[in-house]
Amino acid sequence: MSHSFARYTVLCSLLCSLALVGCGQQQSGTSDQATPLAAPTVSSIFGVQPTMLPEPTRDSLDPGVLPTTDPTVIAQATITALGENQLKEVSVYAETLSADWSLQHSFQTNIDLRSRGYVHQGRYAIKAQPQYTTGILYFTLNSTAKDVFRRDRVQAVRFYLSGGPEPINNETLTVAVVGSNLYPYWVENDKSVKIDGRVTDDQPVFSETRLSFLGIKTAIPRKTYAEVTVWLDSLLYDPLYTYVTGFYLKTDKASVPAFYVDRVSLLVLPKTR
């Protein structure tokens, strides 16, 4: 009886030990199959690793063309103080080209000074037809000119512009005013005007301003003239210079097959005695 009880006790102990070992293996298997934790993020509030936003950069600029500028209220100070009707209008073209001025330095452009097709006032207007990729109608002051146009007197260049039978998009034609620190008239390859801190030998010095920045907010309709006034004090990217010696209109044949210019003048302050 005592031997049977002893065997029974040993057998129960073995069974309990086996049961405990099985439970431990089952718990260990469950732990191995658990889903691993996600990698930690910069902050626990992010579900995914945050992406760094790229730092904004300046838009690239064509090195061959200076940026244009929107007209400012700077020129308005002179107009308000003096009154635009007090400015003297010096004619460059009205029926004929002034003897003080020339168009011989225009570039890749056919020019008719006595066009009757589309006229703003009078009998004639200038017709300009760009021939290739770039066409420039260039008004330059002759060395024999009777007048000298100091920059501090010249307030604006004014003209009337039309595309004749075609409209002119206000982004496809630019205007520039040029000057000199040495000569009171236009001289080819004049290098007297510099922009501080920039090498300008192979770069344009004077800004080329689109019509859209000169108050022409939409395309000029066909068979219509628009008044264009370039206030020099509003050309913020232009350098300082002493004399106004010329100005030009620039476009290309594909954008503007032909354009007409009439009643061209400079608006200047009256001379003080």
GROMACS .gro file of C-alpha atoms in nm:
model
  273
    1MET     CA    1   0.000   0.000   0.000
    2SER     CA    2   0.279   0.238   0.091
    3HIS     CA    3   0.468   0.143  -0.227
    4SER     CA    4   0.158   0.212  -0.442
    5PHE     CA    5   0.105   0.551  -0.280
    6ALA     CA    6   0.469   0.646  -0.336
    7ARG     CA    7   0.446   0.552  -0.707
    8TYR     CA    8   0.125   0.753  -0.736
    9THR     CA    9   0.289   1.058  -0.578
   10VAL     CA   10   0.589   1.041  -0.815
   11LEU     CA   11   0.359   1.001  -1.118
   12CYS     CA   12   0.153   1.308  -1.018
   13SER     CA   13   0.469   1.514  -0.975
   14LEU     CA   14   0.591   1.416  -1.324
   15LEU     CA   15   0.256   1.504  -1.482
   16CYS     CA   16   0.252   1.847  -1.312
   17SER     CA   17   0.607   1.917  -1.429
   18LEU     CA   18   0.519   1.829  -1.790
   19ALA     CA   19   0.210   2.055  -1.774
   20LEU     CA   20   0.417   2.349  -1.650
   21VAL     CA   21   0.678   2.300  -1.926
   22GLY     CA   22   0.403   2.295  -2.194
   23CYS     CA   23   0.250   2.619  -2.068
   24GLY     CA   24   0.589   2.790  -2.075
   25GLN     CA   25   0.653   2.681  -2.436
   26GLN     CA   26   0.307   2.803  -2.546
   27GLN     CA   27   0.362   3.148  -2.390
   28SER     CA   28   0.707   3.169  -2.550
   29GLY     CA   29   0.562   3.087  -2.897
   30THR     CA   30   0.295   3.358  -2.864
   31SER     CA   31   0.560   3.618  -2.775
   32ASP     CA   32   0.771   3.530  -3.085
   33GLN     CA   33   0.473   3.587  -3.317
   34ALA     CA   34   0.387   3.939  -3.181
   35THR     CA   35   0.393   4.228  -3.436
   36PRO     CA   36   0.717   4.429  -3.400
   37LEU     CA   37   0.687   4.795  -3.289
   38ALA     CA   38   0.719   5.070  -3.549
   39ALA     CA   39   1.049   5.257  -3.562
   40PRO     CA   40   1.044   5.569  -3.347
   41THR     CA   41   0.979   5.899  -3.525
   42VAL     CA   42   1.103   6.251  -3.450
   43SER     CA   43   0.791   6.309  -3.246
   44SER     CA   44   0.531   6.061  -3.127
   45ILE     CA   45   0.258   6.271  -3.293
   46PHE     CA   46   0.382   6.177  -3.642
   47GLY     CA   47   0.248   5.860  -3.798
   48VAL     CA   48   0.531   5.863  -4.052
   49GLN     CA   49   0.872   6.023  -4.065
   50PRO     CA   50   0.822   6.392  -4.161
   51THR     CA   51   0.965   6.511  -4.496
   52MET     CA   52   1.180   6.822  -4.502
   53LEU     CA   53   1.041   7.092  -4.735
   54PRO     CA   54   1.293   7.225  -4.988
   55GLU     CA   55   1.421   7.574  -4.919
   56PRO     CA   56   1.275   7.822  -5.169
   57THR     CA   57   1.519   7.962  -5.426
   58ARG     CA   58   1.509   8.265  -5.656
   59ASP     CA   59   1.374   8.214  -6.002
   60SER     CA   60   1.654   8.198  -6.255
   61LEU     CA   61   1.691   8.504  -6.476
   62ASP     CA   62   1.802   8.514  -6.836
   63PRO     CA   63   2.144   8.682  -6.808
   64GLY     CA   64   2.089   8.852  -7.142
   65VAL     CA   65   1.788   9.049  -7.030
   66LEU     CA   66   1.755   9.263  -6.720
   67PRO     CA   67   1.435   9.222  -6.522
   68THR     CA   68   1.163   9.466  -6.590
   69THR     CA   69   0.991   9.680  -6.333
   70ASP     CA   70   0.640   9.788  -6.256
   71PRO     CA   71   0.584  10.165  -6.272
   72THR     CA   72   0.606  10.328  -5.930
   73VAL     CA   73   0.476  10.646  -5.777
   74ILE     CA   74   0.819  10.808  -5.792
   75ALA     CA   75   0.751  10.984  -6.121
   76GLN     CA   76   0.414  11.095  -5.991
   77ALA     CA   77   0.585  11.324  -5.740
   78THR     CA   78   0.718  11.545  -6.020
   79ILE     CA   79   0.389  11.539  -6.208
   80THR     CA   80   0.194  11.634  -5.897
   81ALA     CA   81   0.433  11.912  -5.797
   82LEU     CA   82   0.469  12.065  -6.142
   83GLY     CA   83   0.168  11.943  -6.338
   84GLU     CA   84   0.213  11.736  -6.651
   85ASN     CA   85   0.086  12.023  -6.865
   86GLN     CA   86   0.391  12.222  -6.750
   87LEU     CA   87   0.631  11.970  -6.904
   88LYS     CA   88   0.775  12.069  -7.239
   89GLU     CA   89   0.710  11.826  -7.524
   90VAL     CA   90   1.007  11.792  -7.760
   91SER     CA   91   0.909  11.625  -8.086
   92VAL     CA   92   1.113  11.333  -8.218
   93TYR     CA   93   0.868  11.223  -8.489
   94ALA     CA   94   0.555  11.400  -8.611
   95GLU     CA   95   0.490  11.349  -8.982
   96THR     CA   96   0.869  11.352  -9.028
   97LEU     CA   97   1.168  11.250  -8.819
   98SER     CA   98   1.339  11.540  -8.643
   99ALA     CA   99   1.675  11.637  -8.794
  100ASP     CA  100   1.827  11.590  -8.448
  101TRP     CA  101   1.740  11.221  -8.446
  102SER     CA  102   1.825  10.915  -8.653
  103LEU     CA  103   1.694  10.561  -8.707
  104GLN     CA  104   2.003  10.435  -8.890
  105HIS     CA  105   2.113  10.222  -8.594
  106SER     CA  106   1.794  10.015  -8.596
  107PHE     CA  107   1.855   9.641  -8.615
  108GLN     CA  108   1.706   9.387  -8.859
  109THR     CA  109   1.401   9.605  -8.923
  110ASN     CA  110   1.252   9.748  -9.241
  111ILE     CA  111   1.138  10.107  -9.178
  112ASP     CA  112   0.895  10.328  -9.366
  113LEU     CA  113   0.889  10.685  -9.233
  114ARG     CA  114   0.594  10.786  -9.450
  115SER     CA  115   0.349  10.502  -9.403
  116ARG     CA  116  -0.015  10.591  -9.466
  117GLY     CA  117  -0.167  10.257  -9.376
  118TYR     CA  118  -0.238  10.322  -9.007
  119VAL     CA  119  -0.191  10.674  -8.874
  120HIS     CA  120  -0.271  10.814  -8.530
  121GLN     CA  121  -0.268  11.181  -8.627
  122GLY     CA  122  -0.182  11.360  -8.949
  123ARG     CA  123  -0.089  11.188  -9.274
  124TYR     CA  124   0.209  10.966  -9.190
  125ALA     CA  125   0.337  10.723  -8.929
  126ILE     CA  126   0.645  10.504  -8.893
  127LYS     CA  127   0.596  10.145  -9.004
  128ALA     CA  128   0.850   9.895  -8.867
  129GLN     CA  129   0.876   9.533  -8.983
  130PRO     CA  130   1.112   9.302  -8.789
  131GLN     CA  131   1.298   9.073  -9.028
  132TYR     CA  132   1.432   8.792  -8.811
  133THR     CA  133   1.428   8.668  -8.453
  134THR     CA  134   1.488   9.016  -8.308
  135GLY     CA  135   1.396   9.352  -8.456
  136ILE     CA  136   1.486   9.688  -8.299
  137LEU     CA  137   1.352  10.031  -8.392
  138TYR     CA  138   1.627  10.250  -8.248
  139PHE     CA  139   1.597  10.629  -8.209
  140THR     CA  140   1.941  10.785  -8.153
  141LEU     CA  141   2.039  11.148  -8.096
  142ASN     CA  142   2.279  11.286  -8.359
  143SER     CA  143   2.607  11.451  -8.269
  144THR     CA  144   2.484  11.758  -8.461
  145ALA     CA  145   2.167  11.790  -8.251
  146LYS     CA  146   2.085  12.141  -8.136
  147ASP     CA  147   1.946  12.023  -7.801
  148VAL     CA  148   2.114  11.843  -7.514
  149PHE     CA  149   1.887  11.623  -7.302
  150ARG     CA  150   2.018  11.593  -6.951
  151ARG     CA  151   1.874  11.304  -6.756
  152ASP     CA  152   1.768  11.532  -6.470
  153ARG     CA  153   1.545  11.725  -6.714
  154VAL     CA  154   1.399  11.438  -6.916
  155GLN     CA  155   1.094  11.295  -6.740
  156ALA     CA  156   0.949  11.060  -7.000
  157VAL     CA  157   0.946  10.921  -7.351
  158ARG     CA  158   0.600  10.917  -7.511
  159PHE     CA  159   0.472  10.763  -7.834
  160TYR     CA  160   0.163  10.607  -7.987
  161LEU     CA  161   0.178  10.241  -8.087
  162SER     CA  162  -0.037  10.015  -8.307
  163GLY     CA  163  -0.012   9.671  -8.462
  164GLY     CA  164  -0.211   9.784  -8.765
  165PRO     CA  165  -0.422   9.490  -8.886
  166GLU     CA  166  -0.296   9.270  -8.599
  167PRO     CA  167  -0.316   9.309  -8.220
  168ILE     CA  168   0.000   9.353  -8.014
  169ASN     CA  169   0.033   9.133  -7.706
  170ASN     CA  170   0.147   9.345  -7.413
  171GLU     CA  171   0.421   9.094  -7.327
  172THR     CA  172   0.586   9.076  -7.671
  173LEU     CA  173   0.735   9.424  -7.715
  174THR     CA  174   0.982   9.601  -7.487
  175VAL     CA  175   1.105   9.958  -7.458
  176ALA     CA  176   1.444  10.080  -7.333
  177VAL     CA  177   1.588  10.427  -7.276
  178VAL     CA  178   1.967  10.463  -7.307
  179GLY     CA  179   2.213  10.728  -7.195
  180SER     CA  180   2.572  10.833  -7.145
  181ASN     CA  181   2.794  10.977  -6.876
  182LEU     CA  182   3.039  11.114  -7.131
  183TYR     CA  183   2.863  11.221  -7.451
  184PRO     CA  184   2.545  11.433  -7.486
  185TYR     CA  185   2.460  11.238  -7.803
  186TRP     CA  186   2.452  10.871  -7.901
  187VAL     CA  187   2.788  10.702  -7.963
  188GLU     CA  188   2.824  10.340  -8.066
  189ASN     CA  189   2.986  10.115  -7.802
  190ASP     CA  190   2.965  10.388  -7.539
  191LYS     CA  191   3.086  10.222  -7.216
  192SER     CA  192   3.063  10.527  -6.991
  193VAL     CA  193   2.761  10.401  -6.794
  194LYS     CA  194   2.830  10.126  -6.540
  195ILE     CA  195   2.632   9.935  -6.282
  196ASP     CA  196   2.818   9.922  -5.950
  197GLY     CA  197   2.930   9.575  -5.854
  198ARG     CA  198   2.855   9.412  -6.190
  199VAL     CA  199   3.060   9.348  -6.501
  200THR     CA  200   2.852   9.500  -6.780
  201ASP     CA  201   3.071   9.464  -7.089
  202ASP     CA  202   2.871   9.167  -7.221
  203GLN     CA  203   2.544   9.240  -7.046
  204PRO     CA  204   2.273   9.499  -7.115
  205VAL     CA  205   2.305   9.807  -6.897
  206PHE     CA  206   1.962   9.962  -6.954
  207SER     CA  207   1.646   9.772  -6.867
  208GLU     CA  208   1.406   9.656  -7.138
  209THR     CA  209   1.054   9.708  -7.007
  210ARG     CA  210   0.750   9.524  -7.140
  211LEU     CA  211   0.432   9.710  -7.232
  212SER     CA  212   0.250   9.533  -6.949
  213PHE     CA  213   0.466   9.730  -6.702
  214LEU     CA  214   0.403  10.058  -6.883
  215GLY     CA  215   0.031  10.081  -6.820
  216ILE     CA  216  -0.077   9.866  -7.117
  217LYS     CA  217  -0.272   9.605  -6.921
  218THR     CA  218  -0.415   9.411  -7.218
  219ALA     CA  219  -0.326   9.349  -7.581
  220ILE     CA  220  -0.354   9.652  -7.809
  221PRO     CA  221  -0.651   9.572  -8.038
  222ARG     CA  222  -0.609   9.565  -8.413
  223LYS     CA  223  -0.643   9.898  -8.595
  224THR     CA  224  -0.600  10.078  -8.262
  225TYR     CA  225  -0.330  10.310  -8.128
  226ALA     CA  226  -0.232  10.307  -7.761
  227GLU     CA  227  -0.047  10.588  -7.585
  228VAL     CA  228   0.274  10.459  -7.425
  229THR     CA  229   0.453  10.679  -7.170
  230VAL     CA  230   0.784  10.562  -7.023
  231TRP     CA  231   0.847  10.759  -6.703
  232LEU     CA  232   1.221  10.743  -6.650
  233ASP     CA  233   1.200  10.768  -6.270
  234SER     CA  234   0.997  10.446  -6.273
  235LEU     CA  235   1.278  10.244  -6.434
  236LEU     CA  236   1.420  10.128  -6.103
  237TYR     CA  237   1.677   9.891  -6.253
  238ASP     CA  238   1.840  10.156  -6.471
  239PRO     CA  239   2.179  10.295  -6.365
  240LEU     CA  240   2.254  10.660  -6.303
  241TYR     CA  241   2.367  10.857  -6.607
  242THR     CA  242   2.400  11.219  -6.721
  243TYR     CA  243   2.252  11.241  -7.072
  244VAL     CA  244   1.960  11.073  -7.250
  245THR     CA  245   2.094  10.976  -7.593
  246GLY     CA  246   1.840  10.732  -7.735
  247PHE     CA  247   1.561  10.481  -7.689
  248TYR     CA  248   1.436  10.174  -7.873
  249LEU     CA  249   1.143   9.938  -7.924
  250LYS     CA  250   1.233   9.569  -7.943
  251THR     CA  251   1.030   9.268  -8.059
  252ASP     CA  252   1.045   8.978  -8.305
  253LYS     CA  253   0.881   8.892  -8.636
  254ALA     CA  254   0.686   8.593  -8.506
  255SER     CA  255   0.523   8.791  -8.226
  256VAL     CA  256   0.475   9.125  -8.403
  257PRO     CA  257   0.498   9.103  -8.784
  258ALA     CA  258   0.471   9.483  -8.811
  259PHE     CA  259   0.404   9.776  -8.582
  260TYR     CA  260   0.331  10.145  -8.630
  261VAL     CA  261   0.468  10.433  -8.422
  262ASP     CA  262   0.339  10.790  -8.433
  263ARG     CA  263   0.381  11.118  -8.242
  264VAL     CA  264   0.709  11.036  -8.067
  265SER     CA  265   0.837  11.289  -7.813
  266LEU     CA  266   1.034  11.355  -7.497
  267LEU     CA  267   0.868  11.518  -7.197
  268VAL     CA  268   1.121  11.748  -7.029
  269LEU     CA  269   1.127  11.996  -6.746
  270PRO     CA  270   1.141  12.359  -6.856
  271LYS     CA  271   1.485  12.514  -6.841
  272THR     CA  272   1.553  12.733  -6.541
  273ARG     CA  273   1.726  13.065  -6.600
   0.00000   0.00000   0.00000
